[in-house]
Amino acid sequence: MGSSDLLVKNSGKNMNNNGDINIENTSTKLSKNVQRLALHNVTNKTLQQENVSNHNLKATLLNTKNSLVTVPSSNARILTRANIQENPTLLSKQKYDITNNNTISNDHLITNDQKNAYIDDKENQVPYQTTNTLLTNSSNHNEHNNNIDSSNKEKSHFINSQELQQKSSSTQQPLEVDGSKYDDRKKRPISTVVEHEEPKKFKVCNENGEEEYVWEDLDAEDINDPFMVSEYVNDIFNYLHHLEVVTLPRKEDLFKHRNIRQNRDILVNWLVKIHNKFGLLPETLYLAINIMDRFLGKELVQLDKLQLVGTSCLFIASKYEEVYSPSIKHFASETDGACTEEEIKEGEKFILKTLEFNLNYPNPMNFLRRISKADDYDIQSRTLAKFLLEISLVDFRFIGILPSLCAAAAMFLSRKMLGKGKWDGNLIHYSGGYTKTQLAPVCHMMMDYLTSPIVHDEFHRKYQSRRFMKASVISVQWALKVRKNGYDIMTLHE
């Protein structure tokens, strides 16, 4: 190497170190600038192409919008919120008939107001049709430029509808439980399977150990019903059987009144009329007659004060039994001036003092309801029994007979009228243990009353109404037919 070459090389190093001339750096900068220009040109071309495509898309949408505007005003009806509120079913019934050069399906003509109206009218739509179907139909405005064939849309819509129907039919098919079908859409019962347990049976034997009858524990099925008090029902009726002996009037004590039998029949017939007119409970009438008979057995009452005694007794019983008792003015007005309000008040106090405020009367209706349990609560036999039981209330001959025995005899005769079976063990037990032998005298007394001339016309008129199934007419006709043919009522239909 010569000295000149070495000088140039050194001078190049010096210029590079001083920063005056750098050939390598200059070439690098030129290459970077060329790359930047190339990228800038590519980006500009891409943006120009995007602008062109957006411009074409806008033009296509404008053309589509113009093609959708032509709707005949005679066939179209614009849905608004006001129209939907006036007629909620308008949206489901409205149809849009659009005729244009290019046939477009009705699903593309849903506006924003119609979307809102559809959402407000959800309750009137098909359960499987949701708002998504409407929104997808409205989005078809933007997809119209894809030129999808209407036939493909119809096919897809038909397939979707078939799938929905198959789903609905599969979910709505009735299920089978224990061989019985029930619809799952309906309200299910609390329990589909009810287990019926046979009631326990008990035997009743006489002193010699011989079996008399067998009865079933029907109170066990009411163990979950607090109103039936099945845990205490036996104790309750044992107490009532004790009370009926204590509060039973004696017929011999009433004979100290002159013509008490005829006068009592007239008074009781009038009390039945007032009781029915006020619409009081049956227990009120039974308690009033019991209070009156017990009072007449202890006190001697003049004939002109007998109506006052009956009115005061009915007034006391109504306040004891009724939820809303009639006022004393109503009782005084029914006497046609024979009793004033002050006299009824004085009579009430005197009667309660005489009886020592002892109104614990075991009502015969309680015993009748108890026997009805063994009769499966049959409404016909119970209504007839109510009429026969009330005979023991109005007839003078029944004074001194236990209310439970009268209730059992009334149920026995009512079952005979309806042609039912014999007096079984359940009826014996739930009547208080009365057998046919014990019921026979009372049943014959009731038959005598039915076949004799009518004395208490208000009592018969009360039970001639449809409310009581014309029990008086049926009973009298049946009794006359039995006596005419000579049938024995104790063995009839057995």
mmCIF file of C-alpha atoms in Angstrom, residues 387 460 463-464 469-478:
data_model
loop_
_atom_site.group_PDB
_atom_site.id
_atom_site.type_symbol
_atom_site.label_atom_id
_atom_site.label_comp_id
_atom_site.label_asym_id
_atom_site.label_seq_id
_atom_site.Cartn_x
_atom_site.Cartn_y
_atom_site.Cartn_z
ATOM 1 C CA PHE A 387 -137.303 -32.349 60.339
ATOM 2 C CA HIS A 460 -144.887 -28.014 58.543
ATOM 3 C CA TYR A 463 -140.133 -27.670 55.966
ATOM 4 C CA GLN A 464 -142.300 -27.583 52.846
ATOM 5 C CA MET A 469 -136.050 -30.388 50.223
ATOM 6 C CA LYS A 470 -139.766 -30.520 51.141
ATOM 7 C CA ALA A 471 -138.916 -32.813 54.030
ATOM 8 C CA SER A 472 -142.328 -32.476 55.705
ATOM 9 C CA VAL A 473 -144.239 -33.507 52.560
ATOM 10 C CA ILE A 474 -141.988 -36.505 51.901
ATOM 11 C CA SER A 475 -142.089 -37.681 55.523
ATOM 12 C CA VAL A 476 -145.862 -37.467 55.884
ATOM 13 C CA GLN A 477 -146.512 -39.285 52.614
ATOM 14 C CA TRP A 478 -144.026 -42.016 53.483
#
